[in-house]
Amino acid sequence: MSHQLPEALDQLSALLARLPGVGKRSALRLAFHILSRPREEAQQLSASLTGLHESVGFCERCGHLAGQALCDICLDPRRNPEVVCVVEGVPDLLAVEATGEFNGTYHVLHGVLSPLRGVGPSELRVAELVERVHGGGLQELILATPISVEGEATAAYIQSLVGREPKLLLSRIASGVPQGSELEYIDEATLGRALRARQAL
Amino acid sequence: MSHQLPEALDQLSALLARLPGVGKRSALRLAFHILSRPREEAQQLSASLTGLHESVGFCERCGHLAGQALCDICLDPRRNPEVVCVVEGVPDLLAVEATGEFNGTYHVLHGVLSPLRGVGPSELRVAELVERVHGGGLQELILATPISVEGEATAAYIQSLVGREPKLLLSRIASGVPQGSELEYIDEATLGRALRARQAL
């Protein structure tokens, strides 16, 4: 393109393009949108970003959002601390909570391994997880990272670290045809997986 | 959901959800992502937003990006100032430029009419366009707003304002089957339009 964009626009769109699911083109579109809206809206967004990390705290044990040292779930005496569900992020934790099917506790990794995006084990709360496991008292670790290349790699990595821990059951959430799906519309990988993981009735 | 999110997260995700193409769910996901990344990244984004409006200027005549009062295109003596292409935003202008097919000048509306999102004529550079038209000297006004409900409404609105201007040719970009498309995969509305707008050979 013959027309150079102003540096401020270039810079903003480069920063927006770092966000997950935002490509270069849509980042530029977002930057232009922000520019086309009143200045006050950009200021509000800017202010909201400035204080974010200071005003949101995480549970020291599981990594969930917390107003104090431990989160509501870790502090809840009705929850089983011996069963720990490992998830990528807080939204996944909330999704599991929404099922109403889980009575254990969590470990939030705050990401998954992604060599392409420069995310290694030290960027995740993996050391804290290993420490929890070695601390003893755990009965089951449910690996509920996403069913994706990165999610599977992360689950495999955790398995390599704690898979030989005595008396600890390691499990992985089931993958297969989602509820309400027609088989003909399901991608081959998922359907193949559902066949291989078939269960006796 | 039984777990209330911290207000800072709620606020950030509400602001992000205002961006085009960002729904409530993905806004929350973006907010969590920003939170899971180092504090410095949020600060960079915040700083980039603060100065944006100050450091980017627009052409007084056409609304394109400009480092001075008028943009490079309006100042270019090789461009035809009598043919004006009306676009929604700067990215659309750049897209038309990239075709290399247009030698006229532009008028950037900085949006399209959208009653649902509270965007009326006064939010757009419509008055400036009418003024340009009334100033005289225009030969053709090409309405290149998007082929969408909002884009069509905006084009129709502009037509209602300047359609009776003597000696001004009003035109609309063609809509039809895009290059390289199989007819069987094209949506019905587009195909119907392509049929109705068929051209004699």
XYZ file of C-alpha atoms in Angstrom:
402
model
C 0.000 0.000 0.000
C 1.435 3.338 -0.942
C 0.027 5.164 2.054
C 2.008 4.844 5.248
C -0.172 4.751 8.341
C 0.583 7.090 11.257
C 2.852 5.418 13.783
C 0.331 5.654 16.619
C -2.170 3.639 14.579
C 0.452 1.110 13.553
C 1.545 0.667 17.149
C -1.986 0.305 18.527
C -2.928 -2.232 15.896
C 0.273 -4.210 16.554
C -0.635 -4.376 20.255
C -4.230 -5.371 19.492
C -2.982 -8.086 17.130
C -1.319 -9.761 20.126
C -4.762 -10.555 21.547
C -6.041 -14.066 20.897
C -8.309 -14.339 17.875
C -7.369 -10.891 16.578
C -5.524 -11.008 13.256
C -3.539 -8.168 11.704
C -6.435 -7.017 9.571
C -9.007 -7.002 12.320
C -6.522 -5.308 14.675
C -6.212 -2.449 12.212
C -9.980 -2.338 11.853
C -10.348 -2.142 15.643
C -7.725 0.625 15.838
C -9.578 2.633 13.203
C -12.836 2.044 15.018
C -11.406 3.353 18.286
C -10.057 6.362 16.420
C -13.443 7.053 14.843
C -15.188 7.043 18.221
C -15.008 9.958 20.677
C -11.685 10.430 22.476
C -13.377 9.695 25.818
C -14.031 6.080 24.865
C -10.350 5.451 24.191
C -9.538 7.127 27.513
C -12.005 4.909 29.372
C -10.516 1.793 27.859
C -7.011 3.038 28.612
C -7.890 3.753 32.261
C -9.558 0.393 32.643
C -6.393 -1.350 31.444
C -4.071 0.617 33.700
C -5.470 -0.568 37.001
C -6.509 -4.054 35.970
C -3.659 -6.111 37.383
C -3.648 -4.203 40.677
C -7.335 -4.631 41.352
C -7.732 -8.298 40.510
C -6.170 -10.896 42.769
C -5.660 -14.617 42.330
C -5.930 -17.524 44.747
C -2.471 -18.524 45.969
C -3.382 -22.172 45.810
C -5.431 -22.694 42.650
C -5.006 -19.509 40.631
C -8.729 -18.687 40.475
C -9.887 -15.107 41.015
C -9.779 -14.256 44.704
C -10.498 -11.257 46.905
C -8.145 -12.628 49.552
C -5.293 -15.169 49.750
C -7.536 -18.122 48.871
C -10.561 -18.174 46.569
C -14.150 -18.961 47.503
C -13.885 -22.464 46.084
C -10.696 -23.409 47.966
C -12.227 -21.997 51.156
C -15.528 -23.870 50.726
C -15.589 -26.814 53.174
C -18.132 -28.648 50.987
C -15.672 -28.906 48.103
C -13.402 -31.960 47.879
C -9.767 -30.771 47.983
C -8.510 -34.231 46.970
C -9.946 -34.009 43.452
C -8.365 -31.252 41.369
C -9.486 -30.207 37.915
C -6.712 -28.588 35.848
C -7.951 -25.901 33.436
C -6.392 -23.410 31.052
C -8.088 -20.311 32.378
C -10.722 -18.857 34.669
C -13.416 -18.885 31.927
C -12.937 -22.665 31.672
C -13.248 -22.976 35.438
C -16.493 -21.009 35.274
C -17.725 -23.263 32.455
C -17.052 -26.384 34.546
C -18.756 -24.747 37.522
C -21.780 -23.980 35.356
C -22.289 -27.703 34.688
C -22.975 -28.236 38.395
C -21.308 -31.642 37.993
C -18.069 -30.995 39.800
C -17.567 -30.893 43.514
C -13.766 -30.858 43.657
C -11.322 -27.972 43.448
C -9.289 -26.464 40.610
C -5.868 -25.588 39.357
C -5.811 -22.759 36.821
C -2.734 -22.808 34.568
C -3.377 -19.358 33.074
C -2.513 -20.560 29.608
C -1.419 -23.617 27.650
C 1.957 -24.527 26.202
C 2.467 -22.803 22.878
C 6.006 -22.780 21.463
C 4.794 -20.685 18.527
C 3.582 -17.911 20.800
C 6.549 -18.296 23.134
C 4.585 -19.797 26.013
C 6.643 -22.384 27.904
C 6.083 -24.148 31.232
C 7.576 -21.241 33.194
C 4.829 -18.935 31.860
C 2.168 -21.250 33.291
C 1.315 -22.240 36.860
C 2.867 -25.656 36.305
C 5.483 -25.536 39.089
C 2.686 -24.682 41.549
C 0.729 -27.695 40.321
C 3.679 -30.064 40.756
C 4.194 -28.660 44.241
C 0.528 -29.287 45.091
C 0.846 -32.866 43.861
C 4.073 -33.482 45.778
C 2.476 -31.964 48.862
C 0.338 -35.122 48.902
C -3.295 -35.678 49.751
C -4.495 -35.596 46.138
C -6.600 -38.470 44.909
C -7.374 -37.470 41.334
C -6.068 -34.906 38.882
C -8.518 -34.283 36.021
C -6.735 -32.745 33.045
C -9.360 -30.454 31.503
C -7.125 -28.441 29.178
C -8.656 -27.864 25.714
C -8.989 -30.670 23.169
C -6.599 -28.936 20.787
C -2.985 -29.384 19.762
C -1.838 -27.011 22.482
C -4.269 -28.317 25.081
C -3.228 -31.925 24.416
C 0.467 -31.040 24.545
C -0.086 -29.319 27.870
C -1.939 -32.338 29.264
C 0.815 -34.655 28.026
C 3.458 -32.457 29.604
C 1.691 -32.479 32.971
C 1.326 -36.245 32.682
C 5.095 -36.524 32.102
C 5.707 -34.574 35.303
C 3.267 -36.210 37.725
C 2.142 -39.403 35.959
C 4.243 -41.660 38.190
C 3.039 -40.161 41.429
C 1.872 -43.085 43.629
C -1.833 -43.242 44.496
C -2.698 -40.346 42.167
C -5.272 -41.046 39.481
C -4.652 -38.950 36.376
C -7.608 -38.513 34.048
C -8.485 -36.537 30.930
C -11.922 -35.145 30.032
C -13.693 -37.137 27.327
C -13.550 -36.018 23.734
C -16.175 -37.037 21.201
C -19.287 -35.966 19.337
C -20.914 -33.074 21.210
C -24.512 -33.302 22.320
C -27.072 -32.448 19.653
C -24.704 -32.976 16.726
C -25.433 -34.734 13.478
C -22.571 -37.091 12.661
C -22.451 -35.925 9.074
C -21.480 -32.410 10.118
C -18.788 -33.411 12.613
C -15.166 -33.011 11.507
C -13.269 -36.225 10.781
C -10.792 -35.866 13.618
C -13.556 -35.619 16.216
C -15.562 -38.476 14.761
C -12.441 -40.668 14.513
C -11.663 -39.904 18.118
C -15.233 -40.701 19.179
C -14.958 -44.102 17.456
C -11.611 -44.982 18.989
C -12.797 -43.909 22.439
C -16.086 -45.841 22.182
C -17.412 -47.211 25.445
C -18.965 -50.610 26.111
C -22.656 -50.449 27.033
C -23.043 -18.173 37.576
C -22.521 -18.200 41.291
C -19.140 -16.486 41.163
C -19.210 -12.737 40.837
C -16.367 -11.371 38.734
C -14.219 -8.537 40.107
C -15.538 -5.148 39.006
C -12.350 -4.214 37.123
C -12.733 -7.282 34.917
C -16.429 -6.659 34.383
C -15.735 -3.070 33.422
C -12.908 -3.902 31.023
C -14.907 -6.582 29.304
C -17.902 -4.234 28.965
C -15.646 -1.693 27.253
C -14.116 -4.324 24.981
C -17.600 -5.566 24.059
C -18.276 -2.146 22.506
C -15.712 -2.889 19.799
C -17.133 -4.138 16.491
C -17.164 -7.919 16.177
C -16.458 -8.472 19.865
C -19.330 -10.161 21.676
C -19.809 -10.366 25.431
C -18.183 -13.751 25.691
C -15.132 -12.935 23.654
C -14.774 -9.606 25.466
C -14.532 -11.486 28.746
C -12.049 -13.893 27.193
C -9.929 -10.969 25.994
C -10.062 -9.357 29.439
C -8.904 -12.599 31.047
C -6.162 -12.922 28.474
C -4.870 -9.426 29.207
C -4.984 -10.229 32.904
C -3.021 -13.440 32.391
C -0.242 -11.624 30.511
C 2.410 -9.502 32.235
C 1.256 -6.167 33.623
C 3.552 -4.339 31.181
C 1.516 -5.459 28.182
C -1.678 -3.953 29.587
C 0.272 -0.764 30.321
C 1.580 -0.594 26.755
C -1.900 -0.988 25.346
C -3.229 1.603 27.771
C -0.516 4.111 26.814
C -1.098 3.505 23.135
C -4.802 4.308 23.553
C -4.219 7.476 25.556
C -2.399 9.440 22.885
C -4.119 7.996 19.846
C -6.547 10.787 19.039
C -3.928 13.499 19.578
C -1.340 11.968 17.296
C -3.533 11.077 14.340
C -5.015 13.828 12.207
C -7.616 13.767 9.474
C -7.899 15.619 6.199
C -10.238 18.597 6.549
C -11.717 17.969 3.145
C -12.089 14.224 2.754
C -11.577 12.743 6.244
C -8.644 10.518 5.255
C -5.600 10.301 7.528
C -3.470 13.401 7.148
C -0.277 14.795 8.630
C -1.393 18.334 7.741
C -4.657 20.114 6.873
C -5.183 18.131 3.660
C -4.226 14.522 2.940
C -1.750 13.266 0.342
C -4.563 12.265 -2.003
C -6.386 15.611 -1.902
C -3.038 17.374 -2.436
C -2.025 15.153 -5.360
C -2.473 17.161 -8.604
C -2.753 13.925 -10.606
C -5.970 12.938 -8.806
C -9.299 14.050 -10.241
C -11.088 16.182 -7.614
C -14.339 16.074 -9.594
C -14.905 12.364 -8.973
C -15.437 11.523 -5.324
C -15.717 8.027 -3.879
C -17.690 7.894 -0.621
C -16.501 5.179 1.791
C -17.323 4.101 5.322
C -13.810 4.226 6.706
C -10.111 4.617 5.992
C -9.588 0.846 5.586
C -12.119 0.912 2.746
C -10.307 3.850 1.157
C -7.056 1.866 1.351
C -8.790 -1.136 -0.199
C -10.003 0.973 -3.135
C -6.508 2.458 -3.487
C -5.043 -1.041 -3.567
C -7.081 -1.863 -6.666
C -5.151 0.809 -8.577
C -8.373 1.423 -10.540
C -9.376 4.758 -9.065
C -7.921 8.103 -9.921
C -10.431 10.355 -8.184
C -10.599 11.555 -4.595
C -12.515 10.374 -1.538
C -14.951 11.262 1.164
C -14.625 9.198 4.327
C -17.830 9.072 6.391
C -16.183 7.472 9.434
C -19.084 5.093 9.915
C -22.446 4.105 8.478
C -25.940 4.825 9.713
C -26.922 2.379 12.426
C -29.991 3.219 14.501
C -29.398 0.098 16.598
C -25.964 1.278 17.651
C -27.104 4.866 17.981
C -25.226 6.146 14.919
C -27.179 8.868 13.140
C -26.199 11.315 10.360
C -24.660 13.754 12.864
C -22.135 11.102 13.934
C -20.933 10.785 10.342
C -19.205 13.255 8.008
C -22.450 13.688 6.063
C -22.842 17.457 6.490
C -19.285 17.888 5.166
C -20.198 15.791 2.125
C -23.320 17.823 1.385
C -21.246 20.987 1.705
C -18.688 19.624 -0.747
C -21.462 18.805 -3.203
C -23.101 22.218 -2.834
C -19.712 23.848 -3.252
C -19.979 22.685 -6.871
C -17.412 21.326 -9.266
C -18.247 17.680 -8.638
C -18.970 15.494 -11.619
C -19.581 12.085 -10.046
C -20.201 10.795 -6.549
C -19.538 7.038 -6.263
C -21.307 5.582 -3.240
C -18.979 2.812 -2.049
C -20.480 2.166 1.367
C -20.742 -1.555 2.218
C -23.263 -3.838 0.516
C -25.082 -4.460 3.793
C -28.291 -3.253 5.400
C -26.474 -0.371 7.066
C -24.317 0.404 4.054
C -27.328 0.449 1.733
C -29.313 2.647 4.118
C -26.412 5.071 4.263
C -26.144 5.176 0.471
C -29.909 5.727 0.180
C -29.738 8.510 2.754
C -26.966 10.296 0.858
C -28.946 9.863 -2.335
C -31.951 11.521 -0.674
C -29.778 14.503 0.233
C -27.878 15.137 -2.990
C -29.693 13.042 -5.613
C -31.339 16.062 -7.220
C -28.146 18.055 -7.520
C -27.937 19.235 -11.150
C -25.076 17.848 -13.270
C -23.972 15.437 -10.546
C -23.868 11.777 -11.478
C -24.615 9.540 -8.481
C -23.426 5.936 -8.754
C -23.204 2.864 -6.547
C -20.481 0.184 -6.706
C -21.651 -3.058 -8.326
C -22.816 -5.958 -6.190
C -22.749 -9.535 -7.466
C -20.909 -12.827 -7.420
C -17.296 -12.180 -6.343
C -14.439 -13.289 -8.554
C -13.442 -16.952 -8.198
C -16.716 -18.013 -6.595
C -18.725 -21.126 -7.350
C -22.375 -20.193 -7.731
C -23.485 -23.095 -5.572
C -21.699 -21.651 -2.531
C -22.945 -18.091 -2.919
C -25.734 -16.952 -0.587
C -29.150 -16.505 -2.142
C -29.341 -12.756 -1.625
C -26.084 -12.173 -3.502
C -26.997 -14.507 -6.336
C -30.459 -12.980 -6.649
C -28.895 -9.547 -6.801
C -26.380 -10.689 -9.440
C -29.266 -11.961 -11.575
C -31.341 -8.822 -11.252
C -28.306 -6.636 -12.021
C -27.271 -8.718 -15.062
C -25.591 -6.810 -17.840
C -26.106 -7.158 -21.582
C -23.037 -8.521 -23.417
